[in-house]
Amino acid sequence: MRHFINTGDYDRATLETILTHAMTHRGERSTALSGRTVALMFFDSSLRTRASFAVGIAQLGGNSVTFEVGRGTWNLEYQEGVIMDGDKPEHIADAAQVLSRYFDVLAIRCFPSLKRPEEDAADPVIEAFRRYATVPVINLESALYHPCQAMADMLTIRERFGRTEGVRVALAWTPHIKALPTAVPNSFALVAAQLGCRLTIVAPPEFPLPDVVMERLGDVEVVHDQSVLARQDVVYAKSWASLVNYGAPPPARYRDWILTPEKLGSARFLHCLPLRRNVEVTDAVLASAQNDCYDEAENRLHVQKSILQFCLHLI
Ligand SMILES: CC(=O)N[C@@H](CCCN)C(=O)O
Ligand SMILES: NC(=O)OP(=O)(O)O
C-alpha cells in the first residue's frame, strides 16, 4: 500500500522519481484517473490544497468529493478505546473502513490541537486513517507533516536551480499573531535534507523543531541570528509554534524577526502561504523579483498529480 503521509517513509530515489514525473508531465491532461474517485477530507481550512487537489484530479479524468468533517459529516473520534459519550458520534475506525469501500484514495487534512503536546506528537488523526483505511491515504497536512507542500517546495527549487543537491536553503522562522503548527517546517526540513540541500534552521531559541524531526536531520545547523539569511540561495519563511511554551503566540519581542528585502539579500523567497503581510514578511519582499511563492503554489498542482499516480501504482 502506497500511502503518502511523510516523505521520510520513502527513499531519495522514489521522491526524485515523483519530482521528475511532475516536471516532465507539467500541465498533463489525461485519463490516468478515469473511473477513480478521491475523498478530500478537511478537518481544517484550506485554499491551495483543496483547490489544487480538486483541479489536479479533474485534469487526470478523475473525480473528487470534498468533506468538511463535522460540518455535513459526523464529527469523527480518533482516540482508541474511548467511551464515545462526547461530541463525536462516529469513530475514524469505522469511517475509514466504510470510505475505503467507496473511494480509491482518502486524502486527509487535520491540524494539531496545539494544546496537548503528547497527543499532537503522535499525529493521531492521520495515523488512525493509516491504520484503518484499506486504500492509500494522502496527508493534506497533519499535526506533524505536510508532505505534498514539501514536494512542491523541492520541485520549485529544482526548477529554479536545476538541482536540489548543495542548494543553500534557510528555514527562517517569522513572527505571527498566533501559534502555528510545525508541520510545514518539519516536512520542509526533512525533504530538504533527504534531497541533499544544505539546510540551516534560523529561529529564536524557544522555537526548536520537534525531536522526531531533529533526530532525522542529524547534525543540521541551527542558528539564532538572521544575518545568515543573505548568504543563502533560498529563504523559506514560515512561522511555527514554540515547543517550549506550547500553544502560546510568539512573544512581541520577536516582531522584528519579520522578513525584509534587506535580510533576504539576493536569496529566492519561498513561503507555503497563507501569510500575514507585514507581520511575517513585508509587502516589499512579496513585490520583489525574488518572490517564487506563486510558482511554489502552482507546483502543488503539478506534484500532487504525480503523487496521486504514485499512490495508485500508475507511475
Ligand atoms: C495560518 C495557518 O493556520 N497556517 C497553517 C497552514 C499552512 C499551510 N497549509 C500552518 O501554519 O500550518
Ligand atoms: N500551503 C497550503 O497548504 O495552503 P492551504 O492551507 O491554503 O491549503
GROMACS .gro file of C-alpha atoms and ligand atoms in nm:
model
  335
    1MET     CA    1   0.000   0.000   0.000
    2ARG     CA    2   0.149   0.335  -0.104
    3HIS     CA    3   0.033   0.598   0.145
    4PHE     CA    4   0.183   0.948   0.121
    5ILE     CA    5   0.193   1.061   0.483
    6ASN     CA    6   0.556   1.164   0.540
    7THR     CA    7   0.837   1.197   0.283
    8GLY     CA    8   1.052   1.017   0.540
    9ASP     CA    9   0.859   0.698   0.455
   10TYR     CA   10   1.032   0.694   0.112
   11ASP     CA   11   1.389   0.692  -0.009
   12ARG     CA   12   1.551   0.964  -0.215
   13ALA     CA   13   1.518   0.777  -0.544
   14THR     CA   14   1.141   0.743  -0.501
   15LEU     CA   15   1.098   1.112  -0.418
   16GLU     CA   16   1.315   1.206  -0.718
   17THR     CA   17   1.100   0.985  -0.943
   18ILE     CA   18   0.787   1.173  -0.833
   19LEU     CA   19   0.957   1.512  -0.890
   20THR     CA   20   1.088   1.410  -1.232
   21HIS     CA   21   0.743   1.290  -1.332
   22ALA     CA   22   0.595   1.622  -1.217
   23MET     CA   23   0.849   1.813  -1.430
   24THR     CA   24   0.801   1.604  -1.743
   25HIS     CA   25   0.420   1.586  -1.711
   26ARG     CA   26   0.369   1.952  -1.616
   27GLY     CA   27   0.024   2.057  -1.738
   28GLU     CA   28  -0.078   1.698  -1.816
   29ARG     CA   29  -0.441   1.644  -1.914
   30SER     CA   30  -0.515   1.274  -1.937
   31THR     CA   31  -0.748   0.994  -1.838
   32ALA     CA   32  -0.498   0.844  -1.590
   33LEU     CA   33  -0.753   0.864  -1.307
   34SER     CA   34  -1.058   0.780  -1.518
   35GLY     CA   35  -1.316   0.598  -1.308
   36ARG     CA   36  -1.130   0.676  -0.984
   37THR     CA   37  -1.266   0.891  -0.703
   38VAL     CA   38  -1.070   1.064  -0.427
   39ALA     CA   39  -1.213   1.172  -0.089
   40LEU     CA   40  -1.076   1.512   0.019
   41MET     CA   41  -1.146   1.534   0.393
   42PHE     CA   42  -1.087   1.867   0.565
   43PHE     CA   43  -1.095   1.890   0.942
   44ASP     CA   44  -0.934   2.237   0.894
   45SER     CA   45  -0.938   2.525   0.645
   46SER     CA   46  -0.756   2.527   0.315
   47LEU     CA   47  -0.734   2.728  -0.005
   48ARG     CA   48  -0.442   2.584  -0.207
   49THR     CA   49  -0.468   2.220  -0.102
   50ARG     CA   50  -0.840   2.200  -0.160
   51ALA     CA   51  -0.824   2.377  -0.496
   52SER     CA   52  -0.512   2.210  -0.633
   53PHE     CA   53  -0.626   1.858  -0.548
   54ALA     CA   54  -0.974   1.907  -0.694
   55VAL     CA   55  -0.832   2.062  -1.011
   56GLY     CA   56  -0.548   1.811  -1.046
   57ILE     CA   57  -0.783   1.514  -1.011
   58ALA     CA   58  -1.018   1.665  -1.271
   59GLN     CA   59  -0.725   1.721  -1.512
   60LEU     CA   60  -0.645   1.349  -1.487
   61GLY     CA   61  -1.006   1.250  -1.561
   62GLY     CA   62  -1.090   1.150  -1.203
   63ASN     CA   63  -1.348   1.271  -0.955
   64SER     CA   64  -1.321   1.408  -0.604
   65VAL     CA   65  -1.568   1.457  -0.322
   66THR     CA   66  -1.480   1.719  -0.061
   67PHE     CA   67  -1.590   1.679   0.301
   68GLU     CA   68  -1.579   1.939   0.577
   69VAL     CA   69  -1.554   1.700   0.866
   70GLY     CA   70  -1.804   1.785   1.138
   71ARG     CA   71  -1.995   2.021   0.910
   72GLY     CA   72  -2.203   1.797   0.686
   73THR     CA   73  -2.037   1.476   0.805
   74TRP     CA   74  -2.036   1.341   1.159
   75ASN     CA   75  -1.764   1.470   1.382
   76LEU     CA   76  -1.501   1.196   1.396
   77GLU     CA   77  -1.340   1.048   1.706
   78TYR     CA   78  -0.977   0.935   1.674
   79GLN     CA   79  -0.878   0.811   2.020
   80GLU     CA   80  -0.866   0.435   2.068
   81GLY     CA   81  -1.084   0.271   2.330
   82VAL     CA   82  -1.272   0.581   2.444
   83ILE     CA   83  -1.630   0.578   2.565
   84MET     CA   84  -1.789   0.785   2.289
   85ASP     CA   85  -2.033   0.984   2.500
   86GLY     CA   86  -1.895   1.325   2.390
   87ASP     CA   87  -1.941   1.546   2.082
   88LYS     CA   88  -1.807   1.294   1.825
   89PRO     CA   89  -2.075   1.049   1.701
   90GLU     CA   90  -1.854   0.833   1.473
   91HIS     CA   91  -1.505   0.680   1.503
   92ILE     CA   92  -1.238   0.703   1.232
   93ALA     CA   93  -1.200   0.325   1.272
   94ASP     CA   94  -1.547   0.285   1.118
   95ALA     CA   95  -1.549   0.585   0.885
   96ALA     CA   96  -1.214   0.493   0.725
   97GLN     CA   97  -1.322   0.135   0.658
   98VAL     CA   98  -1.652   0.249   0.506
   99LEU     CA   99  -1.499   0.525   0.291
  100SER     CA  100  -1.240   0.276   0.163
  101ARG     CA  101  -1.529   0.080   0.009
  102TYR     CA  102  -1.630   0.387  -0.196
  103PHE     CA  103  -1.309   0.573  -0.273
  104ASP     CA  104  -0.976   0.487  -0.435
  105VAL     CA  105  -0.778   0.732  -0.219
  106LEU     CA  106  -0.852   0.904   0.113
  107ALA     CA  107  -0.682   1.244   0.149
  108ILE     CA  108  -0.693   1.400   0.495
  109ARG     CA  109  -0.618   1.742   0.647
  110CYS     CA  110  -0.615   1.772   1.025
  111PHE     CA  111  -0.401   2.023   1.217
  112PRO     CA  112  -0.264   1.969   1.570
  113SER     CA  113  -0.456   2.084   1.876
  114LEU     CA  114  -0.157   2.299   1.985
  115LYS     CA  115  -0.291   2.235   2.335
  116ARG     CA  116  -0.189   1.873   2.409
  117PRO     CA  117   0.175   1.825   2.306
  118GLU     CA  118   0.196   1.448   2.365
  119GLU     CA  119  -0.118   1.388   2.162
  120ASP     CA  120  -0.003   1.614   1.875
  121ALA     CA  121   0.335   1.438   1.869
  122ALA     CA  122   0.156   1.109   1.795
  123ASP     CA  123  -0.018   1.260   1.486
  124PRO     CA  124  -0.334   1.073   1.590
  125VAL     CA  125  -0.584   1.154   1.313
  126ILE     CA  126  -0.371   1.073   1.008
  127GLU     CA  127  -0.234   0.766   1.192
  128ALA     CA  128  -0.589   0.645   1.259
  129PHE     CA  129  -0.662   0.671   0.886
  130ARG     CA  130  -0.335   0.490   0.807
  131ARG     CA  131  -0.438   0.213   1.045
  132TYR     CA  132  -0.796   0.162   0.930
  133ALA     CA  133  -0.808   0.264   0.562
  134THR     CA  134  -0.778  -0.014   0.308
  135VAL     CA  135  -0.690   0.228   0.024
  136PRO     CA  136  -0.396   0.474   0.002
  137VAL     CA  137  -0.403   0.771   0.242
  138ILE     CA  138  -0.257   1.107   0.135
  139ASN     CA  139  -0.165   1.360   0.403
  140LEU     CA  140  -0.301   1.707   0.320
  141GLU     CA  141  -0.125   1.845   0.634
  142SER     CA  142  -0.139   1.663   0.963
  143ALA     CA  143  -0.021   1.759   1.310
  144LEU     CA  144   0.337   1.674   1.211
  145TYR     CA  145   0.380   1.668   0.834
  146HIS     CA  146   0.279   1.842   0.511
  147PRO     CA  147   0.450   1.619   0.254
  148CYS     CA  148   0.266   1.750  -0.055
  149GLN     CA  149   0.379   2.103   0.030
  150ALA     CA  150   0.736   1.985   0.084
  151MET     CA  151   0.740   1.808  -0.253
  152ALA     CA  152   0.612   2.125  -0.424
  153ASP     CA  153   0.886   2.319  -0.245
  154MET     CA  154   1.153   2.083  -0.376
  155LEU     CA  155   1.005   2.095  -0.727
  156THR     CA  156   1.028   2.475  -0.715
  157ILE     CA  157   1.393   2.464  -0.602
  158ARG     CA  158   1.481   2.201  -0.861
  159GLU     CA  159   1.323   2.407  -1.139
  160ARG     CA  160   1.493   2.728  -1.023
  161PHE     CA  161   1.844   2.584  -0.969
  162GLY     CA  162   1.836   2.275  -1.190
  163ARG     CA  163   1.907   2.059  -0.882
  164THR     CA  164   1.843   2.032  -0.511
  165GLU     CA  165   2.185   1.888  -0.416
  166GLY     CA  166   2.403   2.151  -0.249
  167VAL     CA  167   2.149   2.435  -0.275
  168ARG     CA  168   2.183   2.653   0.037
  169VAL     CA  169   1.839   2.679   0.199
  170ALA     CA  170   1.744   2.853   0.523
  171LEU     CA  171   1.426   2.759   0.703
  172ALA     CA  172   1.357   3.103   0.852
  173TRP     CA  173   1.119   3.147   1.144
  174THR     CA  174   0.889   3.450   1.118
  175PRO     CA  175   0.672   3.630   1.374
  176HIS     CA  176   0.295   3.575   1.386
  177ILE     CA  177  -0.004   3.675   1.597
  178LYS     CA  178  -0.084   3.308   1.669
  179ALA     CA  179   0.090   2.981   1.744
  180LEU     CA  180   0.105   2.789   1.415
  181PRO     CA  181   0.172   2.418   1.357
  182THR     CA  182   0.519   2.279   1.285
  183ALA     CA  183   0.401   2.051   1.002
  184VAL     CA  184   0.526   2.275   0.721
  185PRO     CA  185   0.874   2.340   0.866
  186ASN     CA  186   0.904   1.975   0.973
  187SER     CA  187   0.835   1.844   0.625
  188PHE     CA  188   1.042   2.113   0.453
  189ALA     CA  189   1.345   2.042   0.671
  190LEU     CA  190   1.310   1.665   0.626
  191VAL     CA  191   1.275   1.669   0.250
  192ALA     CA  192   1.549   1.932   0.207
  193ALA     CA  193   1.785   1.701   0.398
  194GLN     CA  194   1.662   1.395   0.206
  195LEU     CA  195   1.730   1.564  -0.129
  196GLY     CA  196   2.076   1.696  -0.042
  197CYS     CA  197   2.011   2.066   0.024
  198ARG     CA  198   2.250   2.250   0.260
  199LEU     CA  199   1.995   2.331   0.530
  200THR     CA  200   2.022   2.596   0.802
  201ILE     CA  201   1.741   2.647   1.053
  202VAL     CA  202   1.716   3.013   1.161
  203ALA     CA  203   1.488   3.070   1.461
  204PRO     CA  204   1.486   3.217   1.812
  205PRO     CA  205   1.598   2.969   2.079
  206GLU     CA  206   1.244   2.891   2.202
  207PHE     CA  207   1.144   2.763   1.857
  208PRO     CA  208   1.318   2.428   1.803
  209LEU     CA  209   1.160   2.170   1.573
  210PRO     CA  210   1.026   1.853   1.740
  211ASP     CA  211   1.275   1.583   1.846
  212VAL     CA  212   1.128   1.334   1.598
  213VAL     CA  213   1.235   1.570   1.318
  214MET     CA  214   1.570   1.681   1.463
  215GLU     CA  215   1.673   1.317   1.512
  216ARG     CA  216   1.621   1.252   1.142
  217LEU     CA  217   1.808   1.569   1.040
  218GLY     CA  218   2.127   1.465   1.221
  219ASP     CA  219   2.385   1.744   1.265
  220VAL     CA  220   2.185   2.019   1.090
  221GLU     CA  221   2.299   2.377   1.151
  222VAL     CA  222   2.066   2.575   1.382
  223VAL     CA  223   2.134   2.947   1.434
  224HIS     CA  224   1.952   3.219   1.626
  225ASP     CA  225   2.073   3.506   1.409
  226GLN     CA  226   1.906   3.625   1.086
  227SER     CA  227   2.230   3.764   0.939
  228VAL     CA  228   2.289   3.421   0.776
  229LEU     CA  229   1.980   3.467   0.556
  230ALA     CA  230   2.151   3.690   0.300
  231ARG     CA  231   2.412   3.417   0.234
  232GLN     CA  232   2.151   3.161   0.119
  233ASP     CA  233   2.023   3.059  -0.222
  234VAL     CA  234   1.670   3.019  -0.082
  235VAL     CA  235   1.498   3.161   0.226
  236TYR     CA  236   1.195   2.952   0.322
  237ALA     CA  237   0.996   3.176   0.557
  238LYS     CA  238   0.745   3.026   0.800
  239SER     CA  239   0.610   3.090   1.146
  240TRP     CA  240   0.574   2.799   1.384
  241ALA     CA  241   0.479   2.746   1.745
  242SER     CA  242   0.716   2.734   2.038
  243LEU     CA  243   0.760   2.383   2.172
  244VAL     CA  244   0.895   2.540   2.491
  245ASN     CA  245   0.583   2.749   2.555
  246TYR     CA  246   0.337   2.521   2.376
  247GLY     CA  247   0.046   2.691   2.201
  248ALA     CA  248   0.134   3.044   2.314
  249PRO     CA  249   0.155   3.317   2.049
  250PRO     CA  250   0.514   3.428   1.976
  251PRO     CA  251   0.634   3.696   2.220
  252ALA     CA  252   0.608   4.057   2.099
  253ARG     CA  253   0.985   4.098   2.135
  254TYR     CA  254   1.029   3.882   1.821
  255ARG     CA  255   0.824   4.112   1.596
  256ASP     CA  256   1.149   4.239   1.446
  257TRP     CA  257   1.210   3.890   1.302
  258ILE     CA  258   0.983   4.000   1.014
  259LEU     CA  259   1.148   3.918   0.679
  260THR     CA  260   1.253   4.227   0.482
  261PRO     CA  261   1.436   4.268   0.148
  262GLU     CA  262   1.747   4.374   0.340
  263LYS     CA  263   1.754   4.045   0.534
  264LEU     CA  264   1.672   3.842   0.223
  265GLY     CA  265   1.972   3.976   0.031
  266SER     CA  266   1.985   3.802  -0.309
  267ALA     CA  267   1.816   3.480  -0.192
  268ARG     CA  268   1.499   3.349  -0.355
  269PHE     CA  269   1.189   3.375  -0.135
  270LEU     CA  270   0.957   3.082  -0.067
  271HIS     CA  271   0.653   3.057   0.163
  272CYS     CA  272   0.381   2.791   0.164
  273LEU     CA  273   0.105   3.054   0.211
  274PRO     CA  274  -0.120   3.177   0.357
  275LEU     CA  275   0.087   3.454   0.508
  276ARG     CA  276   0.011   3.765   0.708
  277ARG     CA  277   0.168   4.053   0.516
  278ASN     CA  278   0.370   4.298   0.723
  279VAL     CA  279   0.365   4.060   1.020
  280GLU     CA  280   0.564   3.765   0.881
  281VAL     CA  281   0.703   3.924   0.565
  282THR     CA  282   0.692   4.279   0.429
  283ASP     CA  283   0.499   4.377   0.117
  284ALA     CA  284   0.833   4.465  -0.042
  285VAL     CA  285   0.952   4.102  -0.027
  286LEU     CA  286   0.632   3.985  -0.195
  287ALA     CA  287   0.663   4.257  -0.461
  288SER     CA  288   1.026   4.170  -0.534
  289ALA     CA  289   1.154   3.974  -0.834
  290GLN     CA  290   1.292   3.719  -0.583
  291ASN     CA  291   0.944   3.604  -0.484
  292ASP     CA  292   0.887   3.245  -0.601
  293CYS     CA  293   0.593   3.168  -0.373
  294TYR     CA  294   0.333   3.173  -0.650
  295ASP     CA  295   0.537   2.928  -0.858
  296GLU     CA  296   0.559   2.721  -0.540
  297ALA     CA  297   0.179   2.728  -0.500
  298GLU     CA  298   0.135   2.634  -0.867
  299ASN     CA  299   0.371   2.341  -0.817
  300ARG     CA  300   0.130   2.192  -0.564
  301LEU     CA  301  -0.093   2.112  -0.861
  302HIS     CA  302   0.184   1.953  -1.067
  303VAL     CA  303   0.346   1.746  -0.795
  304GLN     CA  304   0.019   1.623  -0.643
  305LYS     CA  305  -0.090   1.482  -0.980
  306SER     CA  306   0.229   1.274  -0.970
  307ILE     CA  307   0.175   1.176  -0.605
  308LEU     CA  308  -0.178   1.054  -0.683
  309GLN     CA  309  -0.049   0.840  -0.969
  310PHE     CA  310   0.236   0.713  -0.750
  311CYS     CA  311  -0.009   0.608  -0.475
  312LEU     CA  312  -0.220   0.421  -0.730
  313HIS     CA  313   0.087   0.243  -0.876
  314LEU     CA  314   0.036   0.426  -1.207
  315ILE     CA  315   0.397   0.553  -1.210
  316LIG     C1  316  -0.226   3.029   0.915
  316LIG     C2  317  -0.223   2.882   0.935
  316LIG     O1  318  -0.305   2.827   1.004
  316LIG     N1  319  -0.130   2.814   0.875
  316LIG     C3  320  -0.125   2.669   0.877
  316LIG     C4  321  -0.145   2.620   0.737
  316LIG     C5  322  -0.027   2.639   0.647
  316LIG     C6  323  -0.043   2.591   0.508
  316LIG     N2  324  -0.131   2.485   0.492
  316LIG     C7  325   0.010   2.623   0.930
  316LIG     O2  326   0.091   2.707   0.963
  316LIG     O3  327   0.035   2.502   0.938
  317LIG     N1  328   0.003   2.586   0.160
  317LIG     C1  329  -0.117   2.530   0.190
  317LIG     O1  330  -0.126   2.411   0.227
  317LIG     O2  331  -0.223   2.612   0.172
  317LIG     P1  332  -0.372   2.585   0.222
  317LIG     O3  333  -0.363   2.575   0.373
  317LIG     O4  334  -0.448   2.703   0.175
  317LIG     O5  335  -0.419   2.457   0.164
   0.00000   0.00000   0.00000
